[in-house]
CSV table of C-alpha atoms in Angstrom, one decimal:
chain,number,residue,atom,x,y,z
A,215,MET,CA,92.7,68.5,43.7
A,216,SER,CA,93.3,64.8,44.5
A,217,TYR,CA,91.0,62.9,46.8
A,218,ASP,CA,92.7,60.4,49.2
A,219,PRO,CA,90.3,57.5,49.8
A,220,ILE,CA,92.6,56.1,52.4
A,221,GLU,CA,91.4,58.5,55.0
A,222,SER,CA,87.8,57.7,54.3
A,223,ALA,CA,87.8,54.0,53.5
A,224,SER,CA,88.5,51.0,55.5
A,225,LYS,CA,91.7,49.3,54.3
A,226,GLY,CA,91.1,45.7,53.1
A,227,ALA,CA,93.2,43.0,54.4
A,228,THR,CA,93.4,41.2,51.1
A,229,GLN,CA,96.1,41.9,48.7
A,230,GLY,CA,96.6,45.3,50.0
A,231,PHE,CA,93.6,46.8,48.1
A,232,LEU,CA,91.2,49.1,49.6
A,233,ASN,CA,87.8,47.8,50.4
A,234,TRP,CA,85.0,50.5,50.5
A,235,GLY,CA,82.0,50.1,52.7
A,236,GLU,CA,78.4,50.4,51.2
A,237,GLU,CA,77.7,53.7,52.8
A,238,PHE,CA,80.9,55.1,51.6
A,239,ILE,CA,80.3,53.9,48.0
A,240,ARG,CA,76.7,55.4,48.2
A,241,ASN,CA,78.1,58.8,49.3
A,242,LEU,CA,80.8,58.6,46.5
A,243,VAL,CA,78.1,57.9,43.9
A,244,LEU,CA,76.0,60.8,45.0
A,245,ARG,CA,78.8,63.1,44.8
A,246,PHE,CA,79.9,61.7,41.5
A,247,LYS,CA,76.1,62.4,40.1
A,248,ASP,CA,76.4,65.9,41.5
A,249,LYS,CA,79.6,66.3,39.5
A,250,GLU,CA,81.8,66.9,42.5
A,251,LEU,CA,84.2,64.1,41.9
A,252,ALA,CA,85.4,61.8,39.2
A,253,PHE,CA,86.9,58.1,39.3
A,254,ILE,CA,90.2,57.9,37.6
A,255,GLN,CA,93.2,55.6,37.6
A,256,ASP,CA,96.4,57.6,37.6
A,257,GLU,CA,96.3,61.4,38.2
A,258,LYS,CA,99.4,61.7,36.1
A,259,THR,CA,97.4,60.8,33.0
A,260,ILE,CA,94.8,63.5,33.7
A,261,LYS,CA,97.6,66.0,34.3
A,262,ARG,CA,99.4,65.1,31.1
A,263,VAL,CA,96.1,65.5,29.1
A,264,LYS,CA,95.4,68.8,30.7
A,265,GLU,CA,98.9,70.1,29.9
A,266,GLN,CA,98.5,69.2,26.3
A,267,TYR,CA,94.9,70.7,26.2
A,268,ASN,CA,96.3,74.0,27.4
A,269,SER,CA,99.8,73.9,25.8
A,270,GLY,CA,101.2,76.9,24.0
A,271,GLU,CA,102.4,74.7,21.1
A,272,LEU,CA,98.9,73.5,20.5
A,273,SER,CA,97.5,77.1,20.8
A,274,PHE,CA,100.1,78.1,17.9
A,275,TYR,CA,98.9,75.2,15.8
A,276,LYS,CA,95.2,76.4,16.3
A,277,GLU,CA,96.1,79.7,14.8
A,278,TYR,CA,96.9,78.0,11.5
A,279,ILE,CA,95.0,74.8,11.4
A,280,GLU,CA,91.2,74.7,11.5
A,281,ASN,CA,90.6,70.9,11.0
A,282,LYS,CA,89.6,69.7,14.4
A,283,GLU,CA,90.5,66.0,13.7
A,284,MET,CA,94.0,67.2,12.4
A,285,LEU,CA,94.5,69.3,15.6
A,286,PHE,CA,93.5,66.3,17.7
A,287,LEU,CA,96.3,64.2,16.0
A,288,LEU,CA,98.8,67.0,16.7
A,289,LYS,CA,97.7,66.9,20.2
A,290,MET,CA,98.4,63.2,20.3
A,291,GLY,CA,101.8,64.0,18.9
A,292,LEU,CA,102.5,66.3,21.8
A,293,THR,CA,101.3,63.7,24.2
A,294,LEU,CA,103.6,61.0,22.7
A,295,ARG,CA,106.4,63.5,23.2
A,296,SER,CA,105.6,64.1,26.8
A,297,LEU,CA,105.4,60.3,27.4
A,298,GLU,CA,108.8,60.0,25.7
A,299,LYS,CA,110.2,62.7,27.8
A,300,ASP,CA,109.0,61.1,31.0
A,301,LYS,CA,110.3,57.7,29.9
A,302,GLU,CA,106.8,56.2,30.0
A,303,GLY,CA,107.7,53.6,27.4
A,304,GLU,CA,104.7,51.3,28.0
A,305,ARG,CA,102.1,54.0,28.1
A,306,LYS,CA,103.7,55.5,24.9
A,307,GLN,CA,103.4,52.3,23.1
A,308,ASN,CA,99.8,51.8,24.4
A,309,LEU,CA,98.9,55.3,23.1
A,310,ARG,CA,100.6,54.5,19.7
A,311,THR,CA,98.6,51.4,19.3
A,312,LYS,CA,95.3,53.4,20.3
A,313,ILE,CA,96.2,56.1,17.6
A,314,PHE,CA,96.9,53.4,15.1
A,315,ASN,CA,93.8,51.5,15.6
A,316,LYS,CA,91.6,54.6,15.4
A,317,TYR,CA,93.3,56.7,12.7
A,318,ARG,CA,95.4,54.0,11.0
A,319,VAL,CA,99.0,54.5,9.9
A,320,LYS,CA,98.4,57.9,8.3
A,321,GLY,CA,97.1,59.3,11.7
A,322,LEU,CA,100.0,57.7,13.6
A,323,HIS,CA,102.5,59.3,11.2
A,324,ILE,CA,100.9,62.8,11.6
A,325,ALA,CA,101.2,62.3,15.4
A,326,GLN,CA,104.9,61.2,14.9
A,327,PHE,CA,105.6,64.2,12.8
A,328,VAL,CA,104.7,66.4,15.8
A,329,GLU,CA,106.3,64.0,18.4
A,330,ASN,CA,109.7,64.2,16.5
A,331,GLY,CA,109.5,68.1,16.3
A,332,ILE,CA,109.5,67.9,12.5
A,333,LEU,CA,106.4,70.0,12.1
A,334,ASN,CA,108.1,72.7,14.1
A,335,ARG,CA,111.1,72.6,11.8
A,336,TYR,CA,108.8,72.4,8.7
A,337,ILE,CA,107.0,75.5,9.8
A,338,GLY,CA,110.4,77.3,10.3
A,339,ILE,CA,111.3,76.4,6.7
A,340,LEU,CA,108.0,77.7,5.5
A,341,ILE,CA,108.3,81.0,7.3
A,342,ASP,CA,111.7,81.5,5.7
A,343,ASP,CA,109.8,81.8,2.5
A,344,ILE,CA,106.5,82.9,3.5
A,345,ILE,CA,104.5,84.6,0.6
A,346,SER,CA,101.0,85.0,2.3
A,347,LEU,CA,99.3,83.7,5.5
A,348,GLU,CA,96.9,81.9,3.4
A,349,LYS,CA,99.5,79.9,1.4
A,350,PHE,CA,101.3,79.4,4.7
A,351,LYS,CA,98.2,77.7,6.1
A,352,LYS,CA,97.6,75.7,3.0
A,353,ASP,CA,101.2,74.5,2.9
A,354,ILE,CA,100.9,73.2,6.6
A,355,LEU,CA,97.7,71.4,5.9
A,356,ASP,CA,99.1,70.0,2.7
A,357,ILE,CA,101.9,68.3,4.4
A,358,LEU,CA,99.7,66.8,7.1
A,359,GLU,CA,97.1,65.6,4.7
A,360,ASN,CA,99.7,64.3,2.3
A,361,ILE,CA,102.2,63.1,4.8
A,362,GLU,CA,103.3,60.0,2.8
A,363,LYS,CA,104.4,62.3,0.0
A,364,TYR,CA,106.7,64.3,2.2
A,365,VAL,CA,108.0,62.0,5.0
A,366,LEU,CA,109.4,58.5,5.1
A,367,PHE,CA,109.2,57.0,8.6
A,368,VAL,CA,111.9,54.4,8.5
A,369,LYS,CA,111.2,51.3,10.6
A,370,ASN,CA,113.8,49.3,12.5
A,371,TYR,CA,113.5,46.4,10.2
A,372,ASP,CA,113.8,48.4,7.0
A,373,LYS,CA,116.8,47.6,4.6
A,374,GLU,CA,118.8,50.6,3.6
A,375,ARG,CA,118.8,49.7,-0.1
A,376,GLU,CA,115.0,49.6,0.1
A,377,VAL,CA,114.7,52.8,2.0
A,378,ILE,CA,116.9,54.7,-0.5
A,379,LYS,CA,114.9,53.2,-3.4
A,380,GLN,CA,111.6,54.2,-1.8
A,381,ILE,CA,112.8,57.8,-1.2
A,382,ILE,CA,114.0,58.3,-4.7
A,383,THR,CA,110.8,56.9,-6.1
A,384,ILE,CA,108.6,59.1,-3.9
A,385,ILE,CA,110.5,62.2,-4.7
A,386,LYS,CA,110.6,61.5,-8.5
A,387,ILE,CA,106.7,60.9,-8.5
A,388,ASN,CA,105.8,64.0,-6.5
A,389,LEU,CA,108.6,66.2,-7.6
A,390,SER,CA,108.9,67.1,-3.8
A,391,MET,CA,110.2,70.6,-2.9
A,392,ILE,CA,111.0,69.0,0.5
A,393,PHE,CA,111.3,65.5,1.7
A,394,ILE,CA,112.0,64.4,5.2
A,395,VAL,CA,113.5,61.0,6.3
A,396,SER,CA,112.9,60.2,9.9
A,397,GLY,CA,114.0,57.4,12.2
A,398,ILE,CA,113.7,56.8,15.9
A,399,SER,CA,115.8,54.3,18.2
A,400,SER,CA,117.5,51.7,15.9
A,401,ALA,CA,115.8,53.1,12.8
A,402,ALA,CA,117.8,56.3,13.5
A,403,GLN,CA,120.9,54.4,12.6
A,404,ILE,CA,119.5,53.1,9.3
A,405,VAL,CA,118.7,56.8,8.5
A,406,ARG,CA,122.3,57.9,9.3
A,407,ASN,CA,123.7,55.0,7.2
A,408,CYS,CA,121.5,56.2,4.1
A,409,GLU,CA,122.8,59.8,4.4
A,410,ASP,CA,125.8,59.8,2.2
A,411,LYS,CA,124.1,57.8,-0.5
A,412,LEU,CA,121.1,60.2,-0.5
A,413,LYS,CA,123.3,63.2,-0.7
A,414,LYS,CA,125.0,61.8,-3.8
A,415,LEU,CA,121.6,60.8,-5.3
A,416,LEU,CA,119.8,64.1,-4.4
A,417,GLN,CA,122.2,66.7,-5.7
A,418,ASP,CA,119.4,69.1,-6.4
A,419,TYR,CA,118.6,69.1,-2.7
A,420,GLU,CA,120.2,70.8,0.2
A,421,LEU,CA,120.4,68.7,3.3
A,422,GLU,CA,119.4,69.8,7.0
A,423,LYS,CA,119.8,67.5,9.8
A,424,MET,CA,117.9,67.3,13.1
A,425,SER,CA,119.7,64.9,15.1
A,426,SER,CA,119.7,63.7,18.7
A,427,GLY,CA,120.9,60.4,20.2
A,428,GLU,CA,117.6,58.6,19.7
A,429,LYS,CA,116.2,60.5,16.7
A,430,GLU,CA,117.6,61.2,13.2
A,431,ASN,CA,115.6,63.4,10.8
A,432,LEU,CA,117.1,64.5,7.4
A,433,PHE,CA,115.4,67.4,5.6
A,434,PHE,CA,116.1,67.4,1.9
A,435,LYS,CA,115.2,70.8,0.4
A,436,ARG,CA,115.1,71.4,-3.4
A,437,ILE,CA,117.6,74.1,-4.4
A,438,LEU,CA,115.8,76.6,-6.4
A,439,LYS,CA,117.9,77.6,-9.5
B,43,MET,CA,86.7,68.6,41.1
B,44,GLU,CA,88.0,65.9,43.2
B,45,LEU,CA,89.6,63.0,41.6
B,46,VAL,CA,89.4,59.6,43.2
B,47,SER,CA,91.9,57.0,42.1
B,48,LEU,CA,90.6,53.5,41.7
B,49,LYS,CA,94.2,52.1,41.2
B,50,GLN,CA,94.4,50.7,44.8
B,51,VAL,CA,90.7,49.8,45.2
B,52,SER,CA,89.7,46.1,45.4
B,53,SER,CA,87.7,44.5,42.6
B,54,GLU,CA,84.8,43.9,44.9
B,55,SER,CA,84.6,47.5,45.8
B,56,LYS,CA,84.7,48.6,42.2
B,57,ILE,CA,82.0,46.2,41.3
B,58,SER,CA,79.8,47.5,44.2
B,59,LEU,CA,80.5,51.1,42.8
B,60,LEU,CA,79.4,50.0,39.3
B,61,LYS,CA,76.4,48.4,40.7
B,62,GLU,CA,75.4,51.6,42.7
B,63,LEU,CA,75.7,53.4,39.3
B,64,GLY,CA,73.4,50.8,37.6
B,65,TYR,CA,76.2,48.8,35.9
B,66,ASN,CA,77.6,45.5,36.6
B,67,SER,CA,80.7,43.4,35.9
B,68,ASP,CA,81.7,39.8,35.1
B,69,GLY,CA,84.8,40.3,37.1
B,70,GLU,CA,86.8,41.6,34.1
B,71,PHE,CA,84.6,44.0,32.0
B,72,VAL,CA,82.2,46.7,32.8
B,73,LEU,CA,78.6,45.5,31.8
B,74,ASP,CA,75.5,47.5,31.4
B,75,SER,CA,72.2,46.8,33.0
B,76,LYS,CA,71.4,44.3,30.1
B,77,GLY,CA,74.7,42.4,30.7
B,78,ASN,CA,76.5,43.9,27.5
B,79,LYS,CA,80.0,45.0,27.7
B,80,VAL,CA,80.2,48.7,28.1
B,81,LEU,CA,82.4,50.3,25.2
B,82,ASP,CA,84.7,53.1,25.6
B,83,ARG,CA,82.8,56.1,24.2
B,84,TYR,CA,85.7,57.2,21.7
B,85,LEU,CA,87.5,54.0,21.0
B,86,GLU,CA,84.6,51.5,21.0
B,87,ILE,CA,86.6,48.9,22.9
B,88,PRO,CA,85.3,47.0,26.0
B,89,VAL,CA,86.2,48.7,29.2
B,90,LYS,CA,87.9,46.5,31.8
B,91,ILE,CA,87.3,47.3,35.5
B,92,ASP,CA,91.0,47.4,36.2
B,93,ASN,CA,91.3,50.2,33.7
B,94,MET,CA,88.1,52.0,34.0
B,95,VAL,CA,87.7,55.7,34.4
B,96,LEU,CA,84.3,57.2,35.4
B,97,LEU,CA,83.9,60.8,34.5
B,98,PRO,CA,80.9,63.2,34.9
B,99,GLY,CA,78.8,64.0,31.9
B,100,SER,CA,76.1,61.4,31.4
B,101,GLU,CA,78.3,59.1,33.4
B,102,VAL,CA,81.1,58.5,30.8
B,103,ILE,CA,82.9,55.3,31.3
B,104,LEU,CA,86.2,55.2,29.5
B,105,ASP,CA,89.4,53.0,29.2
B,106,ASP,CA,92.2,54.8,31.0
B,107,ASN,CA,94.4,56.1,28.0
B,108,GLU,CA,95.4,59.4,26.9
B,109,LEU,CA,93.5,59.4,23.7
B,110,SER,CA,90.1,58.7,25.2
B,111,ILE,CA,90.7,61.2,28.0
B,112,SER,CA,91.7,63.9,25.5
B,113,LYS,CA,88.6,63.2,23.5
B,114,TYR,CA,86.5,63.6,26.8
B,115,PHE,CA,88.2,67.0,27.2
B,116,GLU,CA,87.3,67.9,23.6
B,117,GLU,CA,83.7,67.0,24.2
B,118,PHE,CA,83.2,68.4,27.8
B,119,GLY,CA,86.0,70.9,28.3
B,120,ASP,CA,88.6,71.1,31.1
B,121,VAL,CA,86.1,70.1,33.7
B,122,LEU,CA,88.3,67.8,35.8
């Protein structure tokens, strides 16, 4: 429940901000210490965090991933997706920066992997060929822990030639069974521009696309002969 | 739990609130009783009074961002 300080506090004349009286503050602090209230900025932020904390998608991931830090990054991915959906560009960029500062580029890529819906699709691909639950869990963790071996996140300043070269190199080194090329916004067009050349170069792979206006994800799955 | 938004509260009132809790401010950052900048518990960045969140549980002072608040939920549960 939200608390409306306007009813209890005197309105300050300056700058339209509320000025709280001493007695009112003392009372708030007492209630804070009794764990009856909390001081926040925007209620939407708390609501968004709660939604992800209780989300069905996160509950699904919890069934198969035990690593808590990894689960936290998946949750951050869901939060980025929620901010994107609500067109909260500035908050989304702020969160991306915070994720990057704490978990470096790998952590941000894991969060992006969830944000873009790639993890869900990857799980779908795994389910198609599921052998055992243990192997399934191991494969999910493997892609998350070694995300650079499986996914290339194209940046808006990348050159197509370099992107293609990088993809071929990674696939050759790792003998990848699956490889994903992902781009958002202007990087999505770079991914689209690379598609035909990649199809020609990766003839042992079958292409599956996940496209939307803002996003382009290419899944290259090795054809088993 | 009741949630009190600090968004429209004057700096003077926020500083008074901090003082009542045993903290202080230089007008920009939250300071502890020794005058040191209070760091966000999870990100270890100084907390600005314009972006501070005060949550129960040993008086947790955080920067208002989804990562820190999610970490708080991990540590204290869905208590808000």
